[in-house]
Coordinates of C-alpha atoms and ligand atoms in Angstrom, one line a residue:
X1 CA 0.2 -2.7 -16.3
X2 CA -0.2 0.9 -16.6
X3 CA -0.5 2.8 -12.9
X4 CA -3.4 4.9 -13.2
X5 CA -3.3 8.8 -10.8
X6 CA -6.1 9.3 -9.4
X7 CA -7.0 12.9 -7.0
X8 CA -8.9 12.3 -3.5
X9 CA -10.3 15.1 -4.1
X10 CA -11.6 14.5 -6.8
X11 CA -15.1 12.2 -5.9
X12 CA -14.9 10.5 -9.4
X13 CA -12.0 9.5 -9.1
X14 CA -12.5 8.0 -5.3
X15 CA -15.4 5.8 -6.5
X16 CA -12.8 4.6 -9.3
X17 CA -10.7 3.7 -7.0
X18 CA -13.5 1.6 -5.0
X19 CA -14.7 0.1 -8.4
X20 CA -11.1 -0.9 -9.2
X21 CA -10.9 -2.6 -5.5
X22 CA -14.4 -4.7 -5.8
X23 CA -13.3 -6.0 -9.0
X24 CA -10.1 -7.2 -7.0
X25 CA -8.2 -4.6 -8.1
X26 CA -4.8 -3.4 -6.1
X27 CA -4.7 0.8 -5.3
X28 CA -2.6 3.2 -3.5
X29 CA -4.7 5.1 -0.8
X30 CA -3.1 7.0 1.6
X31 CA -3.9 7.0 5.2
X32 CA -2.8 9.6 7.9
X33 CA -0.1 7.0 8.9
X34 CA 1.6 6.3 5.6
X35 CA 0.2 5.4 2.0
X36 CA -1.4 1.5 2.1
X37 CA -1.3 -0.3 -0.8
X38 CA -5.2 -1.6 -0.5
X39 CA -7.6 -4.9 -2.2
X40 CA -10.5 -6.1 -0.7
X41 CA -9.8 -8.0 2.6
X42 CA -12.6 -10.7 2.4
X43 CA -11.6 -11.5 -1.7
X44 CA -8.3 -14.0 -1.0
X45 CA -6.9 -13.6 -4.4
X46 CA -7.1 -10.2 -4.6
X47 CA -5.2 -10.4 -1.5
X48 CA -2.7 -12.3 -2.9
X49 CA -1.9 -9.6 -5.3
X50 CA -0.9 -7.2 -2.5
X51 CA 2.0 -10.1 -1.6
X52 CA 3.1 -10.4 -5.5
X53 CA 3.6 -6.1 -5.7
X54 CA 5.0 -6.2 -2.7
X55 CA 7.3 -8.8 -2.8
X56 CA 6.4 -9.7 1.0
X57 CA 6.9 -12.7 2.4
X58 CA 3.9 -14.7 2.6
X59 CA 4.0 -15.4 6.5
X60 CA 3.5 -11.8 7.2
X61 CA 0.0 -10.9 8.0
X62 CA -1.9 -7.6 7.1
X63 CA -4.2 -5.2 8.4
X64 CA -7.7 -5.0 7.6
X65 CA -9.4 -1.2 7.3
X66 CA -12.6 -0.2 8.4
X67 CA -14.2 3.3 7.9
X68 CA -17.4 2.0 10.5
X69 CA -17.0 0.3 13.8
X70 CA -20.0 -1.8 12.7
X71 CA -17.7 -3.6 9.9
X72 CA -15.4 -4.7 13.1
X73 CA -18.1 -7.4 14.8
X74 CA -17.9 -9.7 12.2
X75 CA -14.1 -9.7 11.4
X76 CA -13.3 -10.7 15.3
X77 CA -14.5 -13.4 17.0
X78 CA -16.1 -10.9 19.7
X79 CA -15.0 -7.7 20.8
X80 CA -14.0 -7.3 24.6
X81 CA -14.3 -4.6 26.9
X82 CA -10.7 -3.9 27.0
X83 CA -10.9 -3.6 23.2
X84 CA -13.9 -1.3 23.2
X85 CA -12.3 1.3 25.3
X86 CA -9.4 1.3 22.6
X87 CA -11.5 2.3 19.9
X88 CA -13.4 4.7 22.1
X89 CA -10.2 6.6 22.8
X90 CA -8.0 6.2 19.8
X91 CA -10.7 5.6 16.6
X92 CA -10.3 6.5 14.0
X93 CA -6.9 7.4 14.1
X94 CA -3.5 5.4 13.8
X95 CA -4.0 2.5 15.9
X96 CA -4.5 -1.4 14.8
X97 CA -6.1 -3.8 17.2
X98 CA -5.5 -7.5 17.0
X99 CA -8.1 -10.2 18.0
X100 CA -9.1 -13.6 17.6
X101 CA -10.2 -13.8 14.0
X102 CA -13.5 -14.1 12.7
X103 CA -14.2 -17.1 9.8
X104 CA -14.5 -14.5 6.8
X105 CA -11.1 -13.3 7.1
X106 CA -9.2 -15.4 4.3
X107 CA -6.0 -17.0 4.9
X108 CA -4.1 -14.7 3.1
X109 CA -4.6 -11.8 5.4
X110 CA -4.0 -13.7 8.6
X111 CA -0.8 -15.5 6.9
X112 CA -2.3 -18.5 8.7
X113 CA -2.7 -16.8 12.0
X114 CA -5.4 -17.2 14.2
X115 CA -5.9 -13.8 14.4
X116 CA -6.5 -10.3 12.9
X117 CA -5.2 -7.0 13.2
X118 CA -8.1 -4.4 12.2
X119 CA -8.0 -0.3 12.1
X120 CA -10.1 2.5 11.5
X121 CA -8.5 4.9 10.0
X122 CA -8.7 8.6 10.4
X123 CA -8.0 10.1 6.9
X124 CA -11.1 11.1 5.1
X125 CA -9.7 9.7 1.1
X126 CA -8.8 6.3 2.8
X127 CA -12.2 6.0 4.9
X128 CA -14.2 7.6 1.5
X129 CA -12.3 4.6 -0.7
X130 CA -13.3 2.2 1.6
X131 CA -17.0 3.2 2.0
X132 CA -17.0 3.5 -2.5
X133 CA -15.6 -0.2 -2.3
X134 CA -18.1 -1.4 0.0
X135 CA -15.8 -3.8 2.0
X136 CA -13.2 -3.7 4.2
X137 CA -9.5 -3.0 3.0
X138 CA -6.4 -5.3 3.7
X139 CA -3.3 -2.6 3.4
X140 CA 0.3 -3.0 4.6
X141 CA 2.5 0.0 3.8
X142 CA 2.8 0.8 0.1
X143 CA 6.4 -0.2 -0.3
X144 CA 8.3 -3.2 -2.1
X145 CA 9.2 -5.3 1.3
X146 CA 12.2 -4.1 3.1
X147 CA 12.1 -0.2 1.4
X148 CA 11.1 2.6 3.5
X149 CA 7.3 2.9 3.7
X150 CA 5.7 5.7 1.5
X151 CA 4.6 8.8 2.8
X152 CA 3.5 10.8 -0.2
X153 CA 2.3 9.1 -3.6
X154 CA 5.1 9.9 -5.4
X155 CA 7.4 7.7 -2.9
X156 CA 4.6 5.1 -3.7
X157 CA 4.7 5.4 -7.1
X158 CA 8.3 4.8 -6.8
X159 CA 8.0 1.2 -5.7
X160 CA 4.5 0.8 -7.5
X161 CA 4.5 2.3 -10.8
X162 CA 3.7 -0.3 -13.6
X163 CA 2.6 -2.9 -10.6
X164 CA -0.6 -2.1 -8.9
X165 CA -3.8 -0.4 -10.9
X166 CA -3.9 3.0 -9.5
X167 CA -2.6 5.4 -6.7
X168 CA -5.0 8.1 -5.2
X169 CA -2.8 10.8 -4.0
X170 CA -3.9 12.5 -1.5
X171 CA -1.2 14.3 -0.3
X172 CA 1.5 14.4 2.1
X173 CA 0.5 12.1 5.3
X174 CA 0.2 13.6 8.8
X175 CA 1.6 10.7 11.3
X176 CA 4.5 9.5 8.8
X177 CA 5.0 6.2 10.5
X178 CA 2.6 2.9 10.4
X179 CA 0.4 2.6 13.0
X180 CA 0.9 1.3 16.8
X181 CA -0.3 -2.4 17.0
X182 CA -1.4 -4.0 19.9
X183 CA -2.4 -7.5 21.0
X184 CA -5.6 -8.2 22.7
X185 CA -5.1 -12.1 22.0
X186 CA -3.0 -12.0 25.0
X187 CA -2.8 -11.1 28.5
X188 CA -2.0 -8.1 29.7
X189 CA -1.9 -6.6 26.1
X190 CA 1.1 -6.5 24.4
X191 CA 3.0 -3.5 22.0
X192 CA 3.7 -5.5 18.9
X193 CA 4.8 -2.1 17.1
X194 CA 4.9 1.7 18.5
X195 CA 3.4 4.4 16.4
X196 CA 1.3 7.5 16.8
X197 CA -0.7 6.7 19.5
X198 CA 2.4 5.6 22.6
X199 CA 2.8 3.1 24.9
X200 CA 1.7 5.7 27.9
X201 CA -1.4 6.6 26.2
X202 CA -2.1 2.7 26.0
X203 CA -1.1 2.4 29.4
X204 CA -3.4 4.9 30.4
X205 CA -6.7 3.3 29.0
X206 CA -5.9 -0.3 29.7
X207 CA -3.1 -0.4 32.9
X208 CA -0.8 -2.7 32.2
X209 CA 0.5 -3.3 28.6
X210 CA 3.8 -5.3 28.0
X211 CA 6.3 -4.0 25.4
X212 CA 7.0 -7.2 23.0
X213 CA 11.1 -7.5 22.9
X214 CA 11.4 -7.1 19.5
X215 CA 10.0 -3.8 19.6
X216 CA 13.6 -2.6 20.8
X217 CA 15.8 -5.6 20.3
X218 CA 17.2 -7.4 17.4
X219 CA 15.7 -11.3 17.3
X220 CA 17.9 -14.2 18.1
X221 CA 18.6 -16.9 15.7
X222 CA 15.1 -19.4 15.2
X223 CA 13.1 -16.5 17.7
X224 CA 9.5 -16.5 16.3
X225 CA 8.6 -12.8 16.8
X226 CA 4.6 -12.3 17.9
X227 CA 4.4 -9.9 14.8
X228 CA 6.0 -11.7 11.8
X229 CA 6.9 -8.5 10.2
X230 CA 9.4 -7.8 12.9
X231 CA 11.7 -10.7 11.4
X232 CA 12.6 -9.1 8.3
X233 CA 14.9 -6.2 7.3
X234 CA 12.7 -3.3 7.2
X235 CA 13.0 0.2 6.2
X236 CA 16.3 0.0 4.3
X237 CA 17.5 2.6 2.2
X238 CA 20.1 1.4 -0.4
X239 CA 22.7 3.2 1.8
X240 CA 24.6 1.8 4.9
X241 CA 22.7 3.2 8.1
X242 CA 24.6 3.8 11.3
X243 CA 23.2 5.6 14.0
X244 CA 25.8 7.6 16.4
X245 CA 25.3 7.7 20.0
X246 CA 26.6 10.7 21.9
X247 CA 26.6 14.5 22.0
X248 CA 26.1 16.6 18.9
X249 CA 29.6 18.0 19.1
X250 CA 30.6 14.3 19.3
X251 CA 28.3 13.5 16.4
X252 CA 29.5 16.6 14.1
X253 CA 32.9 15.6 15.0
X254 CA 33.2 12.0 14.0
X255 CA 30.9 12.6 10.8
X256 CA 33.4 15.2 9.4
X257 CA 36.2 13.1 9.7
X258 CA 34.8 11.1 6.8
X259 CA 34.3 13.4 4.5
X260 CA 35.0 10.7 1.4
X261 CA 31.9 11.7 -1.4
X262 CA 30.1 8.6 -0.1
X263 CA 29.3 9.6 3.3
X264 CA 26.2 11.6 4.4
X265 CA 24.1 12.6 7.6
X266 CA 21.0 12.2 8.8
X267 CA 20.2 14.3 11.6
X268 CA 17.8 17.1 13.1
X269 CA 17.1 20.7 11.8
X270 CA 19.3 23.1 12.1
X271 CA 22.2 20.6 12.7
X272 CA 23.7 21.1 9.1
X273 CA 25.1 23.8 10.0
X274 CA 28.2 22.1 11.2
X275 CA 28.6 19.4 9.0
X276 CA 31.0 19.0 6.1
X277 CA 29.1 16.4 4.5
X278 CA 25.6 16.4 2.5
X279 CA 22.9 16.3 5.1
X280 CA 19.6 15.2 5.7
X281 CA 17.6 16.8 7.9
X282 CA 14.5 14.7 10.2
X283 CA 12.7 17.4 12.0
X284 CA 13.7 19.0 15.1
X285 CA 16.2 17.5 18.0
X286 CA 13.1 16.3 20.2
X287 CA 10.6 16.9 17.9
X288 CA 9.4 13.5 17.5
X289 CA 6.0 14.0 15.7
X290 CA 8.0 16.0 13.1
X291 CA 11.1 13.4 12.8
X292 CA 8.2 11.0 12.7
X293 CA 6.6 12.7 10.0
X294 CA 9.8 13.0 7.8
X295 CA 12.2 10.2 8.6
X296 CA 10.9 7.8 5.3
X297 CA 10.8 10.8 2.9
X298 CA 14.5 11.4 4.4
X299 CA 15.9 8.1 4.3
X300 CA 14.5 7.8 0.2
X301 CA 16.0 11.2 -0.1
X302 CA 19.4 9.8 1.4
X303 CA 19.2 7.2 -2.0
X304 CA 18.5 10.2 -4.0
X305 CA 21.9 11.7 -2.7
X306 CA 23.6 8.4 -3.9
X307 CA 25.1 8.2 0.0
X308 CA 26.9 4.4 0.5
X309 CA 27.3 5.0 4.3
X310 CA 24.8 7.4 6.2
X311 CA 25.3 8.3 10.0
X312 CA 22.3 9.1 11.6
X313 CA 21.3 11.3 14.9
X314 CA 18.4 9.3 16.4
X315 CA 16.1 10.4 19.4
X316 CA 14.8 8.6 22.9
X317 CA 13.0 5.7 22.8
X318 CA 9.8 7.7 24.5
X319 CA 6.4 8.8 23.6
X320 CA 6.5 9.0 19.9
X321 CA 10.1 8.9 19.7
X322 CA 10.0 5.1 20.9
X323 CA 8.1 4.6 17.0
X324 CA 10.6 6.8 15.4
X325 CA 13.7 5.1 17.5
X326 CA 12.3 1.6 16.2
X327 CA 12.2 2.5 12.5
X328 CA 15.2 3.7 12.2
X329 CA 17.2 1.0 14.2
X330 CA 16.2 -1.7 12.0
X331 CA 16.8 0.8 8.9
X332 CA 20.6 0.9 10.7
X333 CA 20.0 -3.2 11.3
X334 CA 20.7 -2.4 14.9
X335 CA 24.4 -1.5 14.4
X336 CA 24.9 1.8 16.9
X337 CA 28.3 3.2 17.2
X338 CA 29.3 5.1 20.6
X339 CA 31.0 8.5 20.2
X340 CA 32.7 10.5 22.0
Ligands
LIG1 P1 2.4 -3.1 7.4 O1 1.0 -3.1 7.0 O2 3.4 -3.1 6.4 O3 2.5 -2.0 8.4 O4 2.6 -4.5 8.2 C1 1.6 -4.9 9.2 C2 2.3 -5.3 10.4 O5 1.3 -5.8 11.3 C3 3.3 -6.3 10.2 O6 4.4 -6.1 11.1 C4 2.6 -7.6 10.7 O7 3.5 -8.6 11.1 C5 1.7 -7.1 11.8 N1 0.5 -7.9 11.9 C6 -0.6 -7.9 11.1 N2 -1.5 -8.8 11.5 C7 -1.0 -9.4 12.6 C8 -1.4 -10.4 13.5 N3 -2.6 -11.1 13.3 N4 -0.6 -10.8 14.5 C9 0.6 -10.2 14.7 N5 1.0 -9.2 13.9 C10 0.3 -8.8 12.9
LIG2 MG1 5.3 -2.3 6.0

């Protein structure tokens, strides 16, 4: 099938790409989190076709997207207080609530669940697409499952072109990681994955909020993780991740010792400087709305270099830092080297 390219800002070519999604259609959009590939979340087939592009397993659930708080009522079975206050503080913006499903939500959205995880999103192109379809969008990250997600629709294209009917580009996105879910289907509230909005800005709105283990931890054998996404490799350039644990003088000094053409580094700005192999830089040491921001482009950019084995500087698992600390231990599949 031929991809089509279409412009947010160009308003013929956002209703397009809500024609193309009412007629069950699949299309790029981008969101502020990371580009979503989207079909209509209340058409089951169309829904479907998300799974096939993707290659995703089909026990892994999606999120619906709203661009009105009115379309939330009848996708839940009710919406608490606790649940209210969450979208008072953080909607529209980069935060997914889950909830005891309502009966129009197909099967294939839930992956058998019974719940759902609904957003509102806060980029204008992906709430103007969802207002020109007229319904509700299930999107998971635009990427073939297991590859880095997609932050600019080029990287979607990537995985997409020749799959899906169109991409809207729309841009760079602002957050660079998927959104922070959270459980309301259980009590206290639980972090199912961190993101933009952090675990102490949760905490602040709702007290108590647990941190699921798998957040941090790899599962054990025949675990069955709250989020089903959490099970499977994620984020995995073609290249050996391992992230390095100690000083930067440590760091510099154990990744110049291999200095073999296959080896490369992923680490913060500025820290190039004294390295003797091709780098990759994520934002500044710290800086974890900017690593945020950039660590997919730079892990698709580490494939680009052809690197077999990359080491990687990775920050604190705090404030935003815990979502950027998650991504990019699963891309290493937890394997962490001490150096000294
Ligand atoms: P993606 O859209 O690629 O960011 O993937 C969506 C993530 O949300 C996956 O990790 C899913 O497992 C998770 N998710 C979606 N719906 C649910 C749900 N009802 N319960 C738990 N996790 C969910
Ligand atoms: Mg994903």
């Amino acid at each position: 099938m031929e991809t089509r390219r279409l412009q947010a800002g160009n308003p013929a070519d956002v209703i397009c790409a809500g024609e193309i999604l009412r007629a069950g259609g699949l299309v790029g959009i981008p969101t502020e989190t990371v580009y979503g590939l989207a079909a209509d979340a209340l058409n089951g087939s169309a829904v479907a076709g998300i799974f096939r592009a993707k290659g995703r397993p089909m026990d892994n659930p999606l999120i619906v997207h709203i661009s009105d708080l009115e379309q939330w009522r009848p996708l839940v079975q009710e919406i608490p207080e606790n649940a209210k206050k969450l979208a008072e503080a953080f909607w529209p913006g980069p935060l997914t609530i889950i909830l005891p499903k309502g009966d129009c939500i197909p099967d294939e959205v839930s992956a058998g669940l019974p719940t759902v995880a609904v957003r509102f999103p806060a980029h204008p192109a992906a709430r103007a697409v969802i207002d020109a379809a007229g319904t509700p969008l299930a999107a998971p990250s635009g990427n073939l499952s297991g590859r880095p997600s997609p932050t600019t629709a080029p990287a979607m294209l990537a995985d997409m072109d020749g799959r899906i009917d169109a991409v809207l580009d729309g841009g760079p996105c602002r957050v660079g990681v998927e959104s922070t879910v959270i459980s309301l289907a259980t009590q206290p509230p639980r972090l199912l994955r961190p993101g933009g909005i952090t675990l102490e800005q949760l905490r602040e709105v709702l007290g108590e909020v647990e941190m699921d283990e798998a957040v941090l931890n790899p599962l054990k054998a025949g675990e069955h993780p709250a989020s089903p996404g959490m099970k499977y490799k994620h984020y995995s350039p073609k290249a050996n991740v391992i992230i390095l644990d100690g000083t930067y003088d440590a760091y510099c000094r154990y990744v110049n010792s291999h200095q073999d053409g296959k080896t490369a580094a992923l680490c913060y700005d500025g820290d190039e400087a004294h390295l003797e192999v091709p780098a990759v830089c994520y934002g500044g040491n710290e800086d974890y709305s900017q690593q945020a921001k950039e660590i997919f482009e730079a892990l698709r950019k580490l494939d680009e270099l052809g690197a077999e084995t990359v080491y990687a500087r990775c920050p604190e698992p705090e404030g935003v830092g815990l979502a950027v600390y998650n991504r990019l231990i699963r891309a290493a599949g937890f394997e962490v080297l001490h150096v000294e």
